[in-house]
Amino acid sequence: MGVKIGNGERSRPAISIFGLSKTYASGLQALKDIDLEIRRGEIFALLGPNGAGKTTLIGIVCGLVNPSRGKVLVDGHDIVSEYREARSLVGLVPQELTTEAFETVWDTVNFSRGLFGRPPDPGHVERVLRELSLWDKRDERIMALSGGMKRRVMIAKALAHEPRILFLDEPTAGVDVELRREMWGTVRRLRESGVTIILTTHYIEEAEEMADRIGVINRGELVLVEEKRELMRKLGRKKLTLQLAERLHEIPPALTGYRLELSEDGRELVYTYETQTGRAGIAALLADLNAAGIRFEDLQTEQSTLEEIFVGLVKGER
Amino acid sequence: MNLYAIRAIYKFEMARTFRTLLQSVVSPVVSTSLYFVVFGAAIGSRITDVDGVPYGAFIVPGLVMLSLLTQSISNASFGIFFPKFTGTIYEVLSAPVSWLEVVIGYVGAAATKSVGLGLIILATSSLFVPLRVEHPLWMLSFLLLTAVTFCLFGFVLGIWAENFEKLQLVPFLIVTPLVFLGGSFYSIEMLPPFWQTASLFNPVVYLISAFRWSFYGSSDVSVSVSVAMTLVFLSACLLAVRWIFKTGYHLRT
Ligand SMILES: Nc1ncnc2c1ncn2[C@@H]1O[C@H](COP(=O)(O)OP(=O)(O)OP(=O)(O)O)[C@@H](O)[C@H]1O
Ligand SMILES: [Mg+2]
């Protein structure tokens, strides 16, 4: 296989996963025949309920979990036979907060860099620590830091060797709102510098805010992989709420073809529609309302969030 | 070779050693002194000399080996058990390092500490008894070889053990008896015939005997057999570590 420069280089996926399965020693099948391709330079959000298999999937790619079946390539390198090439490209921030206690922040981040085979570069380590607002804490022992700070130390460790691919397993669990926003900023800047990012999260808001593509995993199966926008468009429902000029007692028979709901007090009419059906539906509805002599004073639309989409998906699967 | 990784692990482990330097140095010095008081003074007053060596001086090589073995095993096993226990091992497992690089880092650091300890004990001993070393190069080589071998064994033990009990069980149930029955404080020839034969199945006898030979030029068993046996054990431990990292035994799930 020759090294293709230009197009081929750019289009080679960051990670390719083929037929990946994992059965733990307990007999539990945590992953079932997963096929997945992570594109270079994207932010991919992996969503799924507790125990879905997200951490297992990440563990396999990073060398912490033995796959039972299947194959994983990182930038074209097999994670088993070419583990050196594969692993030196990857940085991992695991879900659990596991840090040294007695080491200083500075030492532990430099340790990580060395471990991944990179020559010392105090300048780079300084940049990482500054980016994560850890520079002032560099001489502190890790055990003296707060939980959120420890989380950032783990991110700093993962970035110490300048990885091209970064796994963030619930990076913002237990992190306050302000810090979460800061982290999102960091992740975006990383993406701008060309780093591919795979993150898992239970905060749908986070995926909605950050991700280019979203994968939903449930009980070890990849239920769906979709562009975020596409997903929202396809599965997203919109709600049109009409504030009526006059109280309505019931929905007129002429309008029963629409998915309409009347509020208790009869002052609000709510129309739910798939975004795909689009505006044609609204135009027709408004015309029919007019014909029925129903007038309204105001209207607003709302788009359903990823959370609603996601809950719907997982429920359907169960 | 990922030399930066080896250096990182080695440095990290040495830093851990230096954080606990006081107890690492003080406890062997104190226990060695105690041995001298108990064995050297109390028993030594009854046994004047063994093979022409004053009893106090005779027990020095055995004492050094005793500490070397137990310290090597406990240092190295703890060095790998602890990150496994706390979970920080994830980083080493996800790093682009080969099993050999990991081993050189961890075992190298543990062995460095052990050899340092052995030398400290020797120095302490020389305060109590006049020491004579007939083959200093051999003495140092034995020190190094034994330290490396048993650090490797400790490393395997640390990976194998899933909990603190198991971590302590093997040294307590197997290593300590072997070491105490290994002729640290007596010459095999001082035992009844049955126990003399039984002792020949104790690998520690060979280690201590050969080590003593480097001091006083006389040995219960053949020195080359001792070296060969140690090398075989060392290779077995290396193979075990290689297998562990290949299969992920007790490391990966
Ligand atoms: N070492 C293990 N041995 C046996 N079963 C395991 C092991 N690790 C995970 N599992 C099981 O595999 C399944 C998937 O776990 P995993 O940690 O990958 O889920 P997850 O999607 O990351 O969940 P969460 O959102 O809670 O982090 C779960 O049922 C879990 O109990
Ligand atoms: Mg998880």
Coordinates of C-alpha atoms and ligand atoms in Angstrom, one line a residue:
Chain A
M1 CA 0.0 0.0 0.0
G2 CA 1.6 3.2 -1.1
V3 CA 1.4 6.4 0.8
K4 CA -1.1 8.6 -1.0
I5 CA -0.6 12.2 -0.6
G6 CA -3.3 14.8 -1.0
N7 CA -6.7 13.5 -1.5
G8 CA -6.2 9.9 -0.3
E9 CA -4.4 11.2 2.7
R10 CA -7.2 13.5 3.6
S11 CA -10.0 11.1 3.0
R12 CA -8.5 8.2 5.0
P13 CA -10.7 7.9 8.0
A14 CA -9.2 8.7 11.4
I15 CA -10.6 5.4 12.8
S16 CA -12.2 2.5 11.0
I17 CA -14.0 -0.2 13.0
F18 CA -15.0 -3.4 11.3
G19 CA -17.3 -6.1 12.9
L20 CA -16.2 -5.3 16.4
S21 CA -17.6 -7.5 19.2
K22 CA -16.8 -7.8 22.8
T23 CA -17.9 -10.4 25.2
Y24 CA -16.5 -10.0 28.7
A25 CA -15.3 -12.9 30.8
S26 CA -18.6 -12.7 32.7
G27 CA -20.4 -13.7 29.5
L28 CA -21.9 -10.3 29.0
Q29 CA -21.8 -9.1 25.4
A30 CA -21.0 -5.5 25.6
L31 CA -20.5 -4.8 21.9
K32 CA -22.3 -6.5 19.0
D33 CA -20.7 -6.4 15.6
I34 CA -20.0 -2.7 15.4
D35 CA -19.0 -1.0 12.1
L36 CA -18.0 2.6 12.4
E37 CA -15.9 5.1 10.6
I38 CA -14.7 8.3 12.3
R39 CA -13.8 11.0 9.8
R40 CA -10.6 12.9 10.0
G41 CA -11.1 16.2 11.8
E42 CA -14.6 15.8 13.0
I43 CA -16.2 15.8 16.4
F44 CA -18.1 12.6 16.9
A45 CA -20.4 12.3 19.8
L46 CA -21.2 8.8 21.1
L47 CA -24.4 8.7 23.0
G48 CA -26.1 6.0 24.8
P49 CA -27.6 5.0 28.2
N50 CA -25.5 3.7 31.1
G51 CA -24.0 0.3 30.2
A52 CA -24.5 0.8 26.5
G53 CA -20.9 0.0 25.6
K54 CA -19.4 3.4 25.0
T55 CA -16.4 3.0 27.4
T56 CA -15.9 -0.6 26.1
L57 CA -15.6 0.7 22.5
I58 CA -13.2 3.4 23.5
G59 CA -11.2 0.9 25.6
I60 CA -10.7 -1.4 22.7
V61 CA -9.5 1.3 20.4
C62 CA -7.0 2.6 23.0
G63 CA -5.7 -0.9 24.0
L64 CA -7.3 -1.2 27.4
V65 CA -9.8 -3.9 26.4
N66 CA -9.2 -7.0 24.3
P67 CA -11.6 -7.2 21.4
S68 CA -13.4 -10.6 21.0
R69 CA -13.8 -10.2 17.3
G70 CA -13.3 -7.6 14.7
K71 CA -10.7 -5.1 13.6
V72 CA -9.8 -1.5 14.3
L73 CA -7.6 0.7 12.2
V74 CA -6.3 4.1 13.5
D75 CA -5.2 6.2 10.6
G76 CA -4.8 3.0 8.6
H77 CA -2.7 1.3 11.3
D78 CA -4.0 -1.9 12.9
I79 CA -4.3 -1.4 16.7
V80 CA -2.8 -4.8 17.4
S81 CA -0.1 -5.4 14.8
E82 CA 0.9 -1.8 14.5
Y83 CA 0.1 -0.7 18.0
R84 CA 3.0 1.7 18.2
E85 CA 1.9 3.8 15.2
A86 CA -1.7 3.6 16.1
R87 CA -1.3 4.5 19.8
S88 CA 1.1 7.3 19.4
L89 CA -1.7 9.1 17.4
V90 CA -4.3 8.7 20.1
G91 CA -4.9 10.5 23.4
L92 CA -7.4 9.2 26.0
V93 CA -9.2 10.9 28.8
P94 CA -10.9 8.1 30.6
Q95 CA -14.2 8.3 32.3
E96 CA -12.9 7.5 35.8
L97 CA -10.9 10.1 37.6
T98 CA -7.7 8.3 38.0
T99 CA -4.7 10.4 38.8
E100 CA -1.5 10.0 40.7
A101 CA -1.7 11.6 44.1
F102 CA 1.7 12.7 45.1
E103 CA 3.1 13.9 41.7
T104 CA 2.9 17.5 40.7
V105 CA 0.9 18.6 37.8
W106 CA 4.0 19.5 35.9
D107 CA 5.7 16.2 36.4
T108 CA 2.6 14.1 35.6
V109 CA 2.0 15.8 32.3
N110 CA 5.7 15.5 31.3
F111 CA 5.5 11.9 32.3
S112 CA 2.7 11.3 29.8
R113 CA 4.6 13.0 27.1
G114 CA 7.6 10.8 27.6
L115 CA 5.5 7.7 27.9
F116 CA 4.1 8.3 24.4
G117 CA 7.6 8.5 23.1
R118 CA 7.9 12.3 22.6
P119 CA 11.1 14.2 23.4
P120 CA 10.7 16.8 26.2
D121 CA 9.1 20.0 25.1
P122 CA 8.4 22.4 28.0
G123 CA 6.9 24.9 25.6
H124 CA 4.2 22.6 24.5
V125 CA 3.5 21.4 28.0
E126 CA 3.2 25.0 29.1
R127 CA 0.8 25.8 26.3
V128 CA -1.4 22.8 27.3
L129 CA -1.4 23.8 30.9
R130 CA -2.3 27.4 30.1
E131 CA -5.0 26.4 27.7
L132 CA -6.6 24.4 30.5
S133 CA -6.0 27.1 33.2
L134 CA -3.7 24.8 35.1
W135 CA -0.5 26.9 34.7
D136 CA -0.9 28.4 38.2
K137 CA -1.3 24.9 39.6
R138 CA 1.7 23.4 37.9
D139 CA 3.7 22.9 41.1
E140 CA 0.8 21.6 43.2
R141 CA 0.4 17.9 44.0
I142 CA -2.5 16.4 42.2
M143 CA -4.2 15.3 45.4
A144 CA -4.5 18.9 46.5
L145 CA -6.6 19.8 43.4
S146 CA -10.4 19.8 43.2
G147 CA -12.2 17.2 41.1
G148 CA -12.8 19.5 38.2
M149 CA -9.1 20.4 38.2
K150 CA -8.1 16.8 38.3
R151 CA -10.3 16.2 35.3
R152 CA -8.4 19.0 33.5
V153 CA -5.1 17.4 34.5
M154 CA -6.3 14.2 32.8
I155 CA -7.0 16.2 29.7
A156 CA -3.6 17.8 29.9
K157 CA -2.0 14.4 30.2
A158 CA -3.9 13.2 27.1
L159 CA -2.8 16.2 25.1
A160 CA 0.9 16.1 26.3
H161 CA 2.0 14.1 23.3
E162 CA 0.2 16.1 20.7
P163 CA -2.3 13.4 19.7
R164 CA -4.1 13.6 16.3
I165 CA -7.1 11.8 17.7
L166 CA -8.6 12.5 21.1
F167 CA -11.1 10.3 23.1
L168 CA -13.0 12.1 25.8
D169 CA -15.1 9.7 27.8
E170 CA -17.6 11.9 29.6
P171 CA -15.2 14.8 29.9
T172 CA -17.6 17.1 31.6
A173 CA -19.2 14.7 34.1
G174 CA -19.1 16.5 37.5
V175 CA -17.9 19.7 36.0
D176 CA -19.6 23.0 36.7
V177 CA -21.4 24.9 34.0
E178 CA -18.7 27.5 33.6
L179 CA -15.9 25.0 33.3
R180 CA -18.0 23.0 30.9
R181 CA -18.2 26.0 28.6
E182 CA -14.5 26.4 28.9
M183 CA -13.9 22.8 28.0
W184 CA -16.1 23.1 25.0
G185 CA -14.0 26.0 23.9
T186 CA -10.9 23.9 24.3
V187 CA -12.4 21.1 22.3
R188 CA -13.3 23.5 19.5
R189 CA -9.9 24.9 19.4
L190 CA -8.4 21.4 19.2
R191 CA -10.7 20.6 16.3
E192 CA -9.6 23.8 14.5
S193 CA -6.0 22.6 14.9
G194 CA -7.0 19.4 13.1
V195 CA -7.5 17.0 15.9
T196 CA -10.3 14.4 15.5
I197 CA -12.4 14.2 18.6
I198 CA -14.6 11.4 19.9
L199 CA -16.6 12.2 23.0
T200 CA -19.2 10.5 25.0
T201 CA -21.6 12.4 27.1
H202 CA -24.9 12.1 28.9
Y203 CA -25.5 15.8 28.4
I204 CA -27.3 15.9 25.1
E205 CA -26.9 19.6 25.1
E206 CA -23.2 19.0 24.8
A207 CA -23.5 16.8 21.7
E208 CA -25.9 19.3 20.3
E209 CA -23.6 22.1 20.9
M210 CA -20.4 20.4 19.7
A211 CA -20.8 17.4 17.5
D212 CA -20.6 17.2 13.8
R213 CA -21.9 13.7 13.8
I214 CA -23.7 11.6 16.4
G215 CA -23.7 7.9 17.0
V216 CA -26.2 6.3 19.3
I217 CA -25.3 3.0 20.9
N218 CA -27.7 0.9 23.0
R219 CA -27.1 -2.5 24.5
G220 CA -23.9 -2.9 22.5
E221 CA -25.5 -2.1 19.2
L222 CA -24.9 1.0 17.1
V223 CA -28.4 2.1 16.6
L224 CA -27.7 5.1 14.4
V225 CA -24.9 7.2 13.0
E226 CA -25.9 10.5 11.5
E227 CA -24.8 14.0 10.8
K228 CA -26.2 16.0 13.7
R229 CA -28.0 18.5 11.5
E230 CA -29.4 15.6 9.4
L231 CA -30.5 13.8 12.5
M232 CA -32.2 16.9 13.9
R233 CA -33.9 17.5 10.6
K234 CA -35.0 13.9 10.1
L235 CA -36.1 13.0 13.5
G236 CA -36.7 16.4 14.8
R237 CA -40.3 17.4 15.4
K238 CA -41.4 20.9 15.3
K239 CA -44.1 22.4 17.4
L240 CA -46.2 25.3 16.2
T241 CA -48.1 26.9 19.0
L242 CA -51.0 29.3 18.1
Q243 CA -52.4 31.7 20.6
L244 CA -56.0 32.0 19.6
A245 CA -57.9 35.2 19.6
E246 CA -61.0 33.5 20.9
R247 CA -61.5 30.5 23.2
L248 CA -62.1 27.3 21.2
H249 CA -64.2 24.5 22.7
E250 CA -63.2 21.8 20.4
I251 CA -61.2 21.2 17.2
P252 CA -63.5 21.7 14.3
P253 CA -64.1 18.5 12.2
A254 CA -62.5 20.1 9.2
L255 CA -59.2 20.1 10.9
T256 CA -59.0 16.6 12.3
G257 CA -56.6 15.6 9.5
Y258 CA -53.9 17.6 11.4
R259 CA -52.0 16.5 14.5
L260 CA -53.5 19.2 16.7
E261 CA -54.0 19.6 20.4
L262 CA -56.1 22.0 22.2
S263 CA -55.0 23.4 25.5
E264 CA -57.2 23.0 28.6
D265 CA -58.3 26.6 28.6
G266 CA -59.0 26.5 24.8
R267 CA -56.7 29.5 24.1
E268 CA -53.8 27.5 22.6
L269 CA -53.7 25.2 19.6
V270 CA -50.5 23.1 19.3
Y271 CA -49.6 21.6 15.9
T272 CA -46.8 19.0 15.8
Y273 CA -45.2 18.2 12.5
E274 CA -42.1 16.5 11.2
T275 CA -39.5 18.9 9.9
Q276 CA -39.4 17.0 6.7
T277 CA -43.0 17.6 5.9
G278 CA -41.9 21.1 6.1
R279 CA -43.8 24.3 5.4
A280 CA -46.3 22.9 3.0
G281 CA -48.2 21.5 6.0
I282 CA -48.2 24.8 7.8
A283 CA -49.4 26.7 4.8
A284 CA -52.3 24.2 4.4
L285 CA -53.1 24.3 8.1
L286 CA -53.2 28.1 8.2
A287 CA -55.4 28.2 5.1
D288 CA -57.8 25.7 6.7
L289 CA -57.8 27.6 10.0
N290 CA -58.7 30.7 8.1
A291 CA -61.5 28.8 6.3
A292 CA -62.8 27.6 9.6
G293 CA -62.8 31.1 10.9
I294 CA -60.3 30.6 13.6
R295 CA -58.1 33.6 14.1
F296 CA -54.9 33.7 16.2
E297 CA -53.0 36.5 17.8
D298 CA -49.6 35.1 17.9
L299 CA -47.6 32.0 17.0
Q300 CA -44.2 30.4 17.9
T301 CA -42.3 27.3 16.8
E302 CA -40.0 25.1 18.8
Q303 CA -37.6 22.4 17.6
S304 CA -37.3 19.3 19.6
T305 CA -33.9 18.8 21.2
L306 CA -31.5 15.9 20.7
E307 CA -32.5 14.7 24.1
E308 CA -36.0 14.1 23.0
I309 CA -34.9 12.4 19.9
F310 CA -32.5 10.2 21.8
V311 CA -35.0 9.2 24.4
G312 CA -37.4 8.3 21.7
L313 CA -34.8 6.2 19.9
V314 CA -33.7 4.2 23.0
K315 CA -37.2 3.7 24.1
G316 CA -38.2 2.3 20.8
E317 CA -35.3 -0.2 21.0
R318 CA -36.2 -1.5 24.4
Chain B
M1 CA 12.9 1.3 21.3
N2 CA 10.8 4.0 23.0
L3 CA 13.6 5.3 25.1
Y4 CA 11.6 8.3 26.3
A5 CA 9.0 6.0 27.7
I6 CA 11.5 3.9 29.6
R7 CA 13.0 7.1 31.0
A8 CA 9.6 8.4 32.0
I9 CA 8.7 5.2 33.8
Y10 CA 12.1 4.9 35.5
K11 CA 12.1 8.5 36.6
F12 CA 8.5 8.2 37.9
E13 CA 9.3 5.1 39.9
M14 CA 12.5 6.6 41.3
A15 CA 10.7 9.7 42.4
R16 CA 8.3 7.4 44.3
T17 CA 11.3 5.8 45.9
F18 CA 12.8 9.2 46.9
R19 CA 9.5 10.3 48.4
T20 CA 9.8 7.5 50.9
L21 CA 13.6 7.6 51.1
L22 CA 13.7 7.8 54.9
Q23 CA 11.7 4.7 55.5
S24 CA 13.4 2.9 52.6
V25 CA 16.8 3.5 54.1
V26 CA 16.0 3.5 57.8
S27 CA 14.1 0.3 58.1
P28 CA 16.7 -2.0 56.5
V29 CA 19.5 -0.3 58.5
V30 CA 17.5 -0.8 61.7
S31 CA 16.6 -4.4 60.9
T32 CA 20.1 -5.3 59.9
S33 CA 21.4 -3.9 63.2
L34 CA 18.8 -6.0 65.0
Y35 CA 19.9 -9.1 63.3
F36 CA 23.5 -8.4 64.3
V37 CA 22.5 -7.9 67.9
V38 CA 20.4 -11.1 68.0
F39 CA 22.3 -13.4 65.8
G40 CA 25.8 -12.0 65.8
A41 CA 26.0 -11.2 69.5
A42 CA 23.8 -13.8 71.1
I43 CA 24.4 -16.8 68.8
G44 CA 27.8 -15.7 67.7
S45 CA 29.1 -16.0 71.2
R46 CA 28.4 -19.7 71.1
I47 CA 29.4 -20.4 67.5
T48 CA 32.8 -19.0 67.0
D49 CA 33.4 -19.5 63.3
V50 CA 32.0 -21.3 60.3
D51 CA 34.5 -22.5 57.7
G52 CA 37.1 -20.3 59.2
V53 CA 34.9 -17.2 59.0
P54 CA 33.8 -15.5 62.2
Y55 CA 30.1 -16.1 62.7
G56 CA 29.3 -12.4 62.6
A57 CA 30.9 -11.9 59.2
F58 CA 29.6 -15.2 58.0
I59 CA 26.0 -14.1 58.2
V60 CA 26.5 -10.8 56.3
P61 CA 26.0 -12.2 52.8
G62 CA 22.9 -14.0 53.9
L63 CA 21.5 -10.9 55.6
V64 CA 22.1 -8.9 52.4
M65 CA 20.4 -11.5 50.3
L66 CA 17.5 -11.8 52.7
S67 CA 16.8 -8.1 52.4
L68 CA 17.5 -8.0 48.7
L69 CA 15.0 -10.8 48.0
T70 CA 12.2 -9.5 50.1
Q71 CA 12.7 -5.8 49.2
S72 CA 13.0 -6.6 45.5
I73 CA 9.8 -8.6 45.5
S74 CA 7.9 -6.1 47.6
N75 CA 9.1 -3.0 45.7
A76 CA 8.5 -4.3 42.2
S77 CA 5.2 -5.9 43.0
F78 CA 3.9 -2.8 44.7
G79 CA 5.2 -0.6 41.9
I80 CA 2.9 -2.3 39.3
F81 CA 0.1 -3.4 41.7
F82 CA -0.6 0.2 42.8
P83 CA -1.3 1.7 39.4
K84 CA -3.4 -1.3 38.6
F85 CA -5.3 -0.8 41.9
T86 CA -5.8 2.9 41.4
G87 CA -6.5 2.7 37.7
T88 CA -3.6 4.9 36.6
I89 CA -2.2 1.9 34.7
Y90 CA -4.6 2.9 31.8
E91 CA -2.0 5.3 30.6
V92 CA 0.7 2.7 30.3
L93 CA -1.6 0.3 28.6
S94 CA -2.7 2.9 26.0
A95 CA 0.8 4.1 25.3
P96 CA 2.9 3.1 22.3
V97 CA 5.3 0.9 24.5
S98 CA 6.3 -2.7 24.2
W99 CA 6.3 -5.1 27.1
L100 CA 10.0 -4.9 27.3
E101 CA 10.1 -1.2 27.6
V102 CA 7.5 -1.3 30.4
V103 CA 9.6 -3.9 32.2
I104 CA 12.9 -2.1 31.8
G105 CA 11.3 1.0 33.3
Y106 CA 9.6 -0.6 36.3
V107 CA 12.0 -3.4 37.0
G108 CA 15.0 -1.2 36.4
A109 CA 13.8 1.3 39.0
A110 CA 13.0 -1.4 41.5
A111 CA 16.3 -3.1 41.0
T112 CA 18.2 0.2 41.4
K113 CA 16.5 0.6 44.7
S114 CA 17.3 -2.9 45.8
V115 CA 20.9 -2.7 44.8
G116 CA 21.2 0.6 46.7
L117 CA 19.7 -1.1 49.7
G118 CA 22.0 -4.0 49.5
L119 CA 25.0 -1.7 49.5
I120 CA 23.6 0.2 52.5
I121 CA 23.2 -3.0 54.4
L122 CA 26.7 -4.0 53.5
A123 CA 27.9 -0.6 54.8
T124 CA 25.9 -1.0 58.0
S125 CA 27.3 -4.5 58.5
S126 CA 30.9 -3.2 58.2
L127 CA 30.2 -1.2 61.3
F128 CA 29.7 -4.3 63.3
V129 CA 32.1 -6.8 61.8
P130 CA 35.3 -6.7 59.7
L131 CA 34.2 -7.5 56.1
R132 CA 36.3 -9.1 53.5
V133 CA 35.3 -9.4 49.8
E134 CA 37.4 -11.8 47.8
H135 CA 35.6 -11.3 44.5
P136 CA 34.2 -7.8 44.5
L137 CA 33.1 -7.9 40.8
W138 CA 31.3 -11.1 41.3
M139 CA 29.8 -9.8 44.5
L140 CA 28.3 -6.8 42.6
S141 CA 27.2 -9.0 39.7
F142 CA 25.4 -11.3 42.1
L143 CA 23.8 -8.4 43.8
L144 CA 22.6 -7.0 40.4
L145 CA 21.5 -10.3 39.0
T146 CA 19.5 -11.3 42.1
A147 CA 17.9 -7.8 42.3
V148 CA 16.8 -7.9 38.7
T149 CA 15.6 -11.5 38.9
F150 CA 13.5 -11.0 42.0
C151 CA 12.2 -7.6 40.9
L152 CA 11.0 -9.3 37.8
F153 CA 9.4 -12.0 39.9
G154 CA 7.8 -9.2 42.0
F155 CA 6.6 -7.5 38.9
V156 CA 4.8 -10.7 37.8
L157 CA 3.4 -11.1 41.3
G158 CA 2.1 -7.6 41.3
I159 CA 0.2 -8.1 38.0
W160 CA -1.1 -11.5 39.1
A161 CA -2.4 -10.3 42.5
E162 CA -5.9 -8.9 42.3
N163 CA -5.9 -7.7 45.9
F164 CA -3.6 -6.8 48.8
E165 CA -4.0 -10.2 50.5
K166 CA -2.7 -12.1 47.4
L167 CA 0.1 -9.5 47.1
Q168 CA 1.3 -10.3 50.5
L169 CA 0.5 -14.0 50.6
V170 CA 3.2 -15.2 48.2
P171 CA 6.1 -13.4 49.9
F172 CA 4.8 -14.4 53.3
L173 CA 4.0 -18.1 52.6
I174 CA 6.7 -18.9 50.1
V175 CA 9.5 -16.5 49.9
T176 CA 10.1 -15.8 53.6
P177 CA 10.3 -19.5 54.6
L178 CA 12.6 -20.2 51.6
V179 CA 14.8 -17.3 52.6
F180 CA 15.0 -18.3 56.3
L181 CA 15.7 -21.9 55.4
G182 CA 18.2 -20.7 52.7
G183 CA 21.2 -20.7 54.9
S184 CA 21.4 -17.1 55.8
F185 CA 22.4 -17.8 59.3
Y186 CA 24.1 -21.2 59.1
S187 CA 26.1 -23.3 56.7
I188 CA 24.1 -26.2 55.2
E189 CA 26.7 -28.6 56.6
M190 CA 25.5 -27.7 60.1
L191 CA 22.2 -29.4 59.4
P192 CA 21.3 -33.0 59.9
P193 CA 21.7 -35.1 56.6
F194 CA 18.0 -35.1 55.7
W195 CA 17.7 -31.4 55.9
Q196 CA 20.9 -31.0 54.0
T197 CA 19.3 -32.9 51.1
A198 CA 16.1 -31.0 51.4
S199 CA 17.9 -27.7 51.3
L200 CA 19.3 -28.6 47.9
F201 CA 15.8 -28.1 46.5
N202 CA 15.6 -24.6 47.9
P203 CA 16.8 -22.2 45.2
V204 CA 17.6 -19.5 47.8
V205 CA 20.3 -21.8 49.2
Y206 CA 22.1 -21.5 45.9
L207 CA 21.8 -17.7 45.8
I208 CA 23.1 -17.2 49.3
S209 CA 25.8 -19.8 48.9
A210 CA 27.2 -18.3 45.7
F211 CA 26.9 -14.8 47.1
R212 CA 28.9 -15.9 50.2
W213 CA 31.5 -17.4 47.9
S214 CA 32.1 -14.0 46.5
F215 CA 33.0 -12.8 50.0
Y216 CA 34.9 -15.6 51.5
G217 CA 35.8 -17.9 48.7
S218 CA 33.9 -21.0 50.0
S219 CA 30.5 -22.3 49.1
D220 CA 28.1 -25.1 50.0
V221 CA 27.1 -25.6 46.3
S222 CA 28.6 -25.0 42.9
V223 CA 28.6 -21.3 42.0
S224 CA 28.0 -22.0 38.3
V225 CA 24.9 -24.0 39.1
S226 CA 23.7 -21.1 41.2
V227 CA 24.3 -18.6 38.4
A228 CA 22.6 -21.0 35.8
M229 CA 19.6 -21.5 38.0
T230 CA 19.2 -17.8 38.6
L231 CA 19.4 -17.2 34.8
V232 CA 16.8 -19.8 34.2
F233 CA 14.5 -18.3 36.7
L234 CA 15.1 -14.8 35.2
S235 CA 14.2 -16.1 31.8
A236 CA 11.1 -17.7 33.1
C237 CA 10.0 -14.5 34.6
L238 CA 10.7 -12.6 31.4
L239 CA 8.7 -15.1 29.4
A240 CA 5.8 -14.7 31.9
V241 CA 5.9 -10.9 31.5
R242 CA 5.9 -11.2 27.8
W243 CA 2.9 -13.6 27.9
I244 CA 1.1 -11.2 30.3
F245 CA 1.4 -8.3 28.0
K246 CA 0.6 -10.3 24.9
T247 CA -2.6 -11.7 26.4
G248 CA -3.4 -8.8 28.7
Y249 CA -3.7 -11.2 31.6
H250 CA -5.0 -9.3 34.6
L251 CA -4.2 -6.1 32.8
R252 CA -6.7 -5.7 30.0
T253 CA -10.3 -6.9 30.3
Ligands
LIG1 N1 -14.6 -5.4 33.1 C1 -15.8 -5.8 32.8 N2 -16.3 -7.0 33.1 C2 -17.5 -7.4 32.8 N3 -18.5 -6.6 32.3 C3 -18.1 -5.3 32.1 C4 -16.8 -4.9 32.3 N4 -16.7 -3.6 31.9 C5 -18.0 -3.2 31.5 N5 -18.8 -4.3 31.6 C6 -20.2 -4.3 31.2 O1 -20.3 -4.0 29.8 C7 -21.4 -3.2 29.5 C8 -20.9 -1.9 28.8 O2 -20.2 -1.2 29.8 P1 -19.6 0.2 29.4 O3 -18.7 0.7 30.5 O4 -18.9 0.1 28.0 O5 -20.9 1.1 29.2 P2 -21.0 2.7 29.0 O6 -21.8 2.9 27.8 O7 -19.6 3.3 29.0 O8 -21.8 3.2 30.2 P3 -21.8 4.5 31.1 O9 -22.5 5.5 30.4 O10 -22.4 4.1 32.4 O11 -20.3 4.9 31.3 C9 -22.1 -2.9 30.9 O12 -23.2 -3.8 31.0 C10 -21.0 -3.3 31.9 O13 -21.6 -3.8 33.1
MG2 MG -18.7 4.7 30.2

